[in-house]
Amino acid sequence: MAARKPDPARAGESADRFSRRVNALPSTTPEMTTPDLRFPIGRFSFTAADDNSRAEAIAIIADLPSRLRAAIAGMSDAQLETPYRDGGWTVRQVVHHLPDSHLNAFARFKFALTEDQPQIKAYDEAKWAELPDGRTGPVAPSLSLLDGLHARWALLLRAMSASDFGRQLVHPQNGVMTLDRMLALYAWHSRHHVAHITELKRRKEW
């Protein structure tokens, strides 16, 4: 089988790359009735944060491992090999992408909390998804990885103050980003990829 090489426009947009286009929204007309399978919960947007929005975002991040397990419950290996849309990642790749992405996110939070505007490193999520562990590996290790990672991440997030969320990092493409924006982005990213799977299951009626 030829390797798929998804990009943000085809594979479901990583948190790393999506934030560069959050304002590039297409105009909507009454004739546009076909759902955009890339964005089953809509595109990411962020204006400001407060205690309530932060608590909601942290809860979403804390709940991701259980929601992902529920989304893939009962799926066969053949079903895990199904792309969530034509030209997109398989369900298996989506599952493996989440710890890939969120390990980077967790580290970025720690860098921003312990350094003054650290310059963080981007990664090529499309190439990571094509490595053997992401392309064909069993999903159980990634689910276990998310359990521990999100438990630690949620613990850190719940201990952060409002001023902590105002701390900044520098992304090589996105520029300066606050941890408030990062929190909102990765809460969206969590829901975004779970919805890729649940919407696929709904369309396939599995």
PDB file of C-alpha atoms in Angstrom:
ATOM      1  CA  MET A   1       0.000   0.000   0.000  1.00  0.00           C
ATOM      2  CA  ALA A   2       1.357   3.422  -0.904  1.00  0.00           C
ATOM      3  CA  ALA A   3       2.022   5.605   2.107  1.00  0.00           C
ATOM      4  CA  ARG A   4      -0.398   8.428   2.643  1.00  0.00           C
ATOM      5  CA  LYS A   5       1.150  11.835   3.089  1.00  0.00           C
ATOM      6  CA  PRO A   6      -1.553  13.948   4.732  1.00  0.00           C
ATOM      7  CA  ASP A   7      -1.212  17.664   5.081  1.00  0.00           C
ATOM      8  CA  PRO A   8      -3.308  20.020   7.228  1.00  0.00           C
ATOM      9  CA  ALA A   9      -5.773  20.602   4.393  1.00  0.00           C
ATOM     10  CA  ARG A  10      -6.174  16.854   3.864  1.00  0.00           C
ATOM     11  CA  ALA A  11      -5.474  15.047   7.081  1.00  0.00           C
ATOM     12  CA  GLY A  12      -7.368  16.999   9.700  1.00  0.00           C
ATOM     13  CA  GLU A  13      -5.087  19.861  10.668  1.00  0.00           C
ATOM     14  CA  SER A  14      -2.737  19.462  13.585  1.00  0.00           C
ATOM     15  CA  ALA A  15      -2.780  21.908  16.470  1.00  0.00           C
ATOM     16  CA  ASP A  16       0.736  22.891  15.426  1.00  0.00           C
ATOM     17  CA  ARG A  17      -0.234  24.004  11.940  1.00  0.00           C
ATOM     18  CA  PHE A  18      -3.901  24.847  12.330  1.00  0.00           C
ATOM     19  CA  SER A  19      -3.266  27.902  14.486  1.00  0.00           C
ATOM     20  CA  ARG A  20      -1.551  29.596  11.545  1.00  0.00           C
ATOM     21  CA  ARG A  21      -4.865  29.716   9.686  1.00  0.00           C
ATOM     22  CA  VAL A  22      -7.438  30.354  12.406  1.00  0.00           C
ATOM     23  CA  ASN A  23      -8.497  33.589  10.721  1.00  0.00           C
ATOM     24  CA  ALA A  24      -8.613  32.220   7.180  1.00  0.00           C
ATOM     25  CA  LEU A  25     -12.279  31.295   7.306  1.00  0.00           C
ATOM     26  CA  PRO A  26     -14.179  30.790   4.065  1.00  0.00           C
ATOM     27  CA  SER A  27     -17.333  32.782   3.458  1.00  0.00           C
ATOM     28  CA  THR A  28     -20.551  30.880   3.987  1.00  0.00           C
ATOM     29  CA  THR A  29     -23.461  30.908   1.568  1.00  0.00           C
ATOM     30  CA  PRO A  30     -26.888  29.199   1.778  1.00  0.00           C
ATOM     31  CA  GLU A  31     -25.756  26.839  -0.987  1.00  0.00           C
ATOM     32  CA  MET A  32     -22.860  25.461   1.101  1.00  0.00           C
ATOM     33  CA  THR A  33     -24.642  22.481   2.664  1.00  0.00           C
ATOM     34  CA  THR A  34     -21.932  19.803   2.380  1.00  0.00           C
ATOM     35  CA  PRO A  35     -20.230  19.337   5.763  1.00  0.00           C
ATOM     36  CA  ASP A  36     -16.489  19.881   5.880  1.00  0.00           C
ATOM     37  CA  LEU A  37     -15.181  16.551   7.165  1.00  0.00           C
ATOM     38  CA  ARG A  38     -11.880  18.182   8.113  1.00  0.00           C
ATOM     39  CA  PHE A  39     -13.589  20.212  10.836  1.00  0.00           C
ATOM     40  CA  PRO A  40     -16.451  18.237  12.381  1.00  0.00           C
ATOM     41  CA  ILE A  41     -16.702  20.613  15.369  1.00  0.00           C
ATOM     42  CA  GLY A  42     -15.836  23.740  13.388  1.00  0.00           C
ATOM     43  CA  ARG A  43     -12.618  25.683  13.135  1.00  0.00           C
ATOM     44  CA  PHE A  44     -10.657  26.855  16.133  1.00  0.00           C
ATOM     45  CA  SER A  45     -11.204  30.391  17.373  1.00  0.00           C
ATOM     46  CA  PHE A  46      -9.931  32.273  20.401  1.00  0.00           C
ATOM     47  CA  THR A  47     -10.629  35.754  21.702  1.00  0.00           C
ATOM     48  CA  ALA A  48     -10.039  35.809  25.460  1.00  0.00           C
ATOM     49  CA  ALA A  49     -10.048  33.539  28.498  1.00  0.00           C
ATOM     50  CA  ASP A  50     -11.407  33.668  32.034  1.00  0.00           C
ATOM     51  CA  ASP A  51     -11.617  31.260  34.954  1.00  0.00           C
ATOM     52  CA  ASN A  52     -14.717  29.539  33.560  1.00  0.00           C
ATOM     53  CA  SER A  53     -13.355  29.023  30.059  1.00  0.00           C
ATOM     54  CA  ARG A  54     -10.064  27.740  31.472  1.00  0.00           C
ATOM     55  CA  ALA A  55     -11.865  25.259  33.737  1.00  0.00           C
ATOM     56  CA  GLU A  56     -13.919  24.009  30.796  1.00  0.00           C
ATOM     57  CA  ALA A  57     -10.832  23.603  28.604  1.00  0.00           C
ATOM     58  CA  ILE A  58      -8.936  21.771  31.363  1.00  0.00           C
ATOM     59  CA  ALA A  59     -11.866  19.384  31.839  1.00  0.00           C
ATOM     60  CA  ILE A  60     -11.849  18.598  28.113  1.00  0.00           C
ATOM     61  CA  ILE A  61      -8.136  17.827  28.212  1.00  0.00           C
ATOM     62  CA  ALA A  62      -8.526  15.690  31.347  1.00  0.00           C
ATOM     63  CA  ASP A  63     -11.369  13.727  29.743  1.00  0.00           C
ATOM     64  CA  LEU A  64      -9.682  13.050  26.404  1.00  0.00           C
ATOM     65  CA  PRO A  65      -8.296   9.574  27.213  1.00  0.00           C
ATOM     66  CA  SER A  66     -11.699   8.233  28.276  1.00  0.00           C
ATOM     67  CA  ARG A  67     -13.481   9.899  25.358  1.00  0.00           C
ATOM     68  CA  LEU A  68     -10.988   8.480  22.878  1.00  0.00           C
ATOM     69  CA  ARG A  69     -11.351   4.987  24.344  1.00  0.00           C
ATOM     70  CA  ALA A  70     -15.124   5.277  24.047  1.00  0.00           C
ATOM     71  CA  ALA A  71     -14.840   6.500  20.452  1.00  0.00           C
ATOM     72  CA  ILE A  72     -12.840   3.464  19.299  1.00  0.00           C
ATOM     73  CA  ALA A  73     -14.519   0.886  21.545  1.00  0.00           C
ATOM     74  CA  GLY A  74     -15.379  -2.275  19.633  1.00  0.00           C
ATOM     75  CA  MET A  75     -13.575  -1.244  16.448  1.00  0.00           C
ATOM     76  CA  SER A  76     -11.835  -4.051  14.562  1.00  0.00           C
ATOM     77  CA  ASP A  77      -8.348  -3.774  13.096  1.00  0.00           C
ATOM     78  CA  ALA A  78      -9.935  -3.321   9.669  1.00  0.00           C
ATOM     79  CA  GLN A  79     -12.056  -0.470  10.970  1.00  0.00           C
ATOM     80  CA  LEU A  80      -9.022   1.154  12.582  1.00  0.00           C
ATOM     81  CA  GLU A  81      -7.460   1.187   9.105  1.00  0.00           C
ATOM     82  CA  THR A  82     -10.358   3.236   7.702  1.00  0.00           C
ATOM     83  CA  PRO A  83      -9.532   6.862   6.802  1.00  0.00           C
ATOM     84  CA  TYR A  84     -11.888   9.260   8.536  1.00  0.00           C
ATOM     85  CA  ARG A  85     -12.343  10.879   5.114  1.00  0.00           C
ATOM     86  CA  ASP A  86     -10.969  10.368   1.617  1.00  0.00           C
ATOM     87  CA  GLY A  87      -7.267  11.168   1.641  1.00  0.00           C
ATOM     88  CA  GLY A  88      -7.219  11.585   5.411  1.00  0.00           C
ATOM     89  CA  TRP A  89      -5.501   9.728   8.202  1.00  0.00           C
ATOM     90  CA  THR A  90      -6.785   6.359   9.310  1.00  0.00           C
ATOM     91  CA  VAL A  91      -8.429   6.032  12.702  1.00  0.00           C
ATOM     92  CA  ARG A  92      -5.240   4.312  13.870  1.00  0.00           C
ATOM     93  CA  GLN A  93      -3.147   7.295  12.770  1.00  0.00           C
ATOM     94  CA  VAL A  94      -5.519   9.710  14.492  1.00  0.00           C
ATOM     95  CA  VAL A  95      -5.182   7.764  17.750  1.00  0.00           C
ATOM     96  CA  HIS A  96      -1.382   7.781  17.535  1.00  0.00           C
ATOM     97  CA  HIS A  97      -1.290  11.448  16.506  1.00  0.00           C
ATOM     98  CA  LEU A  98      -2.897  12.567  19.759  1.00  0.00           C
ATOM     99  CA  PRO A  99      -0.052  11.518  22.094  1.00  0.00           C
ATOM    100  CA  ASP A 100       2.477  12.691  19.491  1.00  0.00           C
ATOM    101  CA  SER A 101       0.914  16.137  19.528  1.00  0.00           C
ATOM    102  CA  HIS A 102       0.103  16.365  23.210  1.00  0.00           C
ATOM    103  CA  LEU A 103       3.530  15.226  24.378  1.00  0.00           C
ATOM    104  CA  ASN A 104       4.863  18.228  22.500  1.00  0.00           C
ATOM    105  CA  ALA A 105       2.166  20.450  24.015  1.00  0.00           C
ATOM    106  CA  PHE A 106       2.894  19.312  27.583  1.00  0.00           C
ATOM    107  CA  ALA A 107       6.589  20.047  27.100  1.00  0.00           C
ATOM    108  CA  ARG A 108       5.776  23.462  25.655  1.00  0.00           C
ATOM    109  CA  PHE A 109       3.739  24.365  28.717  1.00  0.00           C
ATOM    110  CA  LYS A 110       6.652  23.398  30.947  1.00  0.00           C
ATOM    111  CA  PHE A 111       9.133  25.381  28.887  1.00  0.00           C
ATOM    112  CA  ALA A 112       6.884  28.454  29.024  1.00  0.00           C
ATOM    113  CA  LEU A 113       6.394  28.109  32.783  1.00  0.00           C
ATOM    114  CA  THR A 114      10.099  27.826  33.518  1.00  0.00           C
ATOM    115  CA  GLU A 115      11.749  30.029  30.869  1.00  0.00           C
ATOM    116  CA  ASP A 116      11.217  33.555  29.580  1.00  0.00           C
ATOM    117  CA  GLN A 117       9.471  33.362  26.197  1.00  0.00           C
ATOM    118  CA  PRO A 118      11.202  30.140  25.118  1.00  0.00           C
ATOM    119  CA  GLN A 119      11.575  29.425  21.418  1.00  0.00           C
ATOM    120  CA  ILE A 120       9.930  26.038  20.977  1.00  0.00           C
ATOM    121  CA  LYS A 121      10.507  23.501  18.223  1.00  0.00           C
ATOM    122  CA  ALA A 122       7.829  22.593  15.700  1.00  0.00           C
ATOM    123  CA  TYR A 123       7.456  19.043  14.394  1.00  0.00           C
ATOM    124  CA  ASP A 124       6.171  17.562  11.131  1.00  0.00           C
ATOM    125  CA  GLU A 125       3.040  15.717  12.247  1.00  0.00           C
ATOM    126  CA  ALA A 126       2.382  14.292   8.780  1.00  0.00           C
ATOM    127  CA  LYS A 127       5.787  12.575   8.712  1.00  0.00           C
ATOM    128  CA  TRP A 128       5.393  11.398  12.308  1.00  0.00           C
ATOM    129  CA  ALA A 129       2.069   9.790  11.328  1.00  0.00           C
ATOM    130  CA  GLU A 130       3.823   7.829   8.570  1.00  0.00           C
ATOM    131  CA  LEU A 131       6.459   6.304  10.858  1.00  0.00           C
ATOM    132  CA  PRO A 132       5.856   2.590  11.580  1.00  0.00           C
ATOM    133  CA  ASP A 133       4.535   3.112  15.121  1.00  0.00           C
ATOM    134  CA  GLY A 134       1.982   5.661  13.904  1.00  0.00           C
ATOM    135  CA  ARG A 135       1.086   3.921  10.651  1.00  0.00           C
ATOM    136  CA  THR A 136       0.646   0.316  11.780  1.00  0.00           C
ATOM    137  CA  GLY A 137       1.246   0.110  15.533  1.00  0.00           C
ATOM    138  CA  PRO A 138      -1.373  -1.210  17.977  1.00  0.00           C
ATOM    139  CA  VAL A 139      -3.410   1.527  19.610  1.00  0.00           C
ATOM    140  CA  ALA A 140      -3.154   0.229  23.196  1.00  0.00           C
ATOM    141  CA  PRO A 141       0.248   1.823  23.931  1.00  0.00           C
ATOM    142  CA  SER A 142      -0.974   5.214  22.737  1.00  0.00           C
ATOM    143  CA  LEU A 143      -4.083   4.958  24.892  1.00  0.00           C
ATOM    144  CA  SER A 144      -1.946   4.108  27.920  1.00  0.00           C
ATOM    145  CA  LEU A 145       0.426   6.945  27.091  1.00  0.00           C
ATOM    146  CA  LEU A 146      -2.470   9.396  26.969  1.00  0.00           C
ATOM    147  CA  ASP A 147      -3.746   8.184  30.356  1.00  0.00           C
ATOM    148  CA  GLY A 148      -0.545   9.147  32.135  1.00  0.00           C
ATOM    149  CA  LEU A 149       0.209  12.199  30.052  1.00  0.00           C
ATOM    150  CA  HIS A 150      -3.199  13.794  30.508  1.00  0.00           C
ATOM    151  CA  ALA A 151      -3.278  13.003  34.218  1.00  0.00           C
ATOM    152  CA  ARG A 152       0.009  14.889  34.613  1.00  0.00           C
ATOM    153  CA  TRP A 153      -1.047  17.690  32.260  1.00  0.00           C
ATOM    154  CA  ALA A 154      -4.376  18.248  33.997  1.00  0.00           C
ATOM    155  CA  LEU A 155      -2.629  18.310  37.384  1.00  0.00           C
ATOM    156  CA  LEU A 156      -0.281  21.001  36.112  1.00  0.00           C
ATOM    157  CA  LEU A 157      -3.047  23.019  34.467  1.00  0.00           C
ATOM    158  CA  ARG A 158      -5.243  23.025  37.576  1.00  0.00           C
ATOM    159  CA  ALA A 159      -2.342  24.368  39.638  1.00  0.00           C
ATOM    160  CA  MET A 160      -1.683  27.279  37.271  1.00  0.00           C
ATOM    161  CA  SER A 161      -2.696  30.850  38.116  1.00  0.00           C
ATOM    162  CA  ALA A 162      -4.183  33.416  35.749  1.00  0.00           C
ATOM    163  CA  SER A 163      -0.764  35.025  35.468  1.00  0.00           C
ATOM    164  CA  ASP A 164       0.728  31.629  34.585  1.00  0.00           C
ATOM    165  CA  PHE A 165      -1.692  31.367  31.672  1.00  0.00           C
ATOM    166  CA  GLY A 166      -0.485  34.771  30.512  1.00  0.00           C
ATOM    167  CA  ARG A 167       3.056  33.474  30.067  1.00  0.00           C
ATOM    168  CA  GLN A 168       4.288  33.213  26.503  1.00  0.00           C
ATOM    169  CA  LEU A 169       6.304  31.049  24.184  1.00  0.00           C
ATOM    170  CA  VAL A 170       7.581  31.711  20.688  1.00  0.00           C
ATOM    171  CA  HIS A 171       6.564  29.305  17.940  1.00  0.00           C
ATOM    172  CA  PRO A 172       8.842  29.319  14.877  1.00  0.00           C
ATOM    173  CA  GLN A 173       5.889  29.849  12.508  1.00  0.00           C
ATOM    174  CA  ASN A 174       3.095  31.170  14.725  1.00  0.00           C
ATOM    175  CA  GLY A 175       5.095  33.735  16.666  1.00  0.00           C
ATOM    176  CA  VAL A 176       4.320  34.665  20.265  1.00  0.00           C
ATOM    177  CA  MET A 177       1.541  32.599  21.873  1.00  0.00           C
ATOM    178  CA  THR A 178       0.146  32.766  25.404  1.00  0.00           C
ATOM    179  CA  LEU A 179      -0.572  29.652  27.419  1.00  0.00           C
ATOM    180  CA  ASP A 180      -4.227  30.747  27.491  1.00  0.00           C
ATOM    181  CA  ARG A 181      -4.312  30.416  23.716  1.00  0.00           C
ATOM    182  CA  MET A 182      -2.423  27.133  23.882  1.00  0.00           C
ATOM    183  CA  LEU A 183      -4.915  25.757  26.411  1.00  0.00           C
ATOM    184  CA  ALA A 184      -7.878  26.659  24.208  1.00  0.00           C
ATOM    185  CA  LEU A 185      -6.148  25.269  21.118  1.00  0.00           C
ATOM    186  CA  TYR A 186      -5.414  21.871  22.635  1.00  0.00           C
ATOM    187  CA  ALA A 187      -8.875  21.558  24.162  1.00  0.00           C
ATOM    188  CA  TRP A 188     -10.243  22.160  20.656  1.00  0.00           C
ATOM    189  CA  HIS A 189      -7.676  19.721  19.235  1.00  0.00           C
ATOM    190  CA  SER A 190      -8.833  17.018  21.662  1.00  0.00           C
ATOM    191  CA  ARG A 191     -12.483  17.362  20.638  1.00  0.00           C
ATOM    192  CA  HIS A 192     -11.588  17.810  16.957  1.00  0.00           C
ATOM    193  CA  HIS A 193      -9.892  14.427  16.565  1.00  0.00           C
ATOM    194  CA  VAL A 194     -12.357  12.470  18.689  1.00  0.00           C
ATOM    195  CA  ALA A 195     -15.081  13.903  16.450  1.00  0.00           C
ATOM    196  CA  HIS A 196     -13.242  12.662  13.352  1.00  0.00           C
ATOM    197  CA  ILE A 197     -13.703   9.146  14.712  1.00  0.00           C
ATOM    198  CA  THR A 198     -17.259   9.479  16.020  1.00  0.00           C
ATOM    199  CA  GLU A 199     -18.458  11.139  12.813  1.00  0.00           C
ATOM    200  CA  LEU A 200     -16.855   8.385  10.740  1.00  0.00           C
ATOM    201  CA  LYS A 201     -18.644   5.767  12.850  1.00  0.00           C
ATOM    202  CA  ARG A 202     -21.923   7.618  12.431  1.00  0.00           C
ATOM    203  CA  ARG A 203     -21.539   7.795   8.660  1.00  0.00           C
ATOM    204  CA  LYS A 204     -20.525   4.135   8.446  1.00  0.00           C
ATOM    205  CA  GLU A 205     -23.206   3.099  10.968  1.00  0.00           C
ATOM    206  CA  TRP A 206     -20.785   0.776  12.760  1.00  0.00           C
TER     207      TRP A 206
END
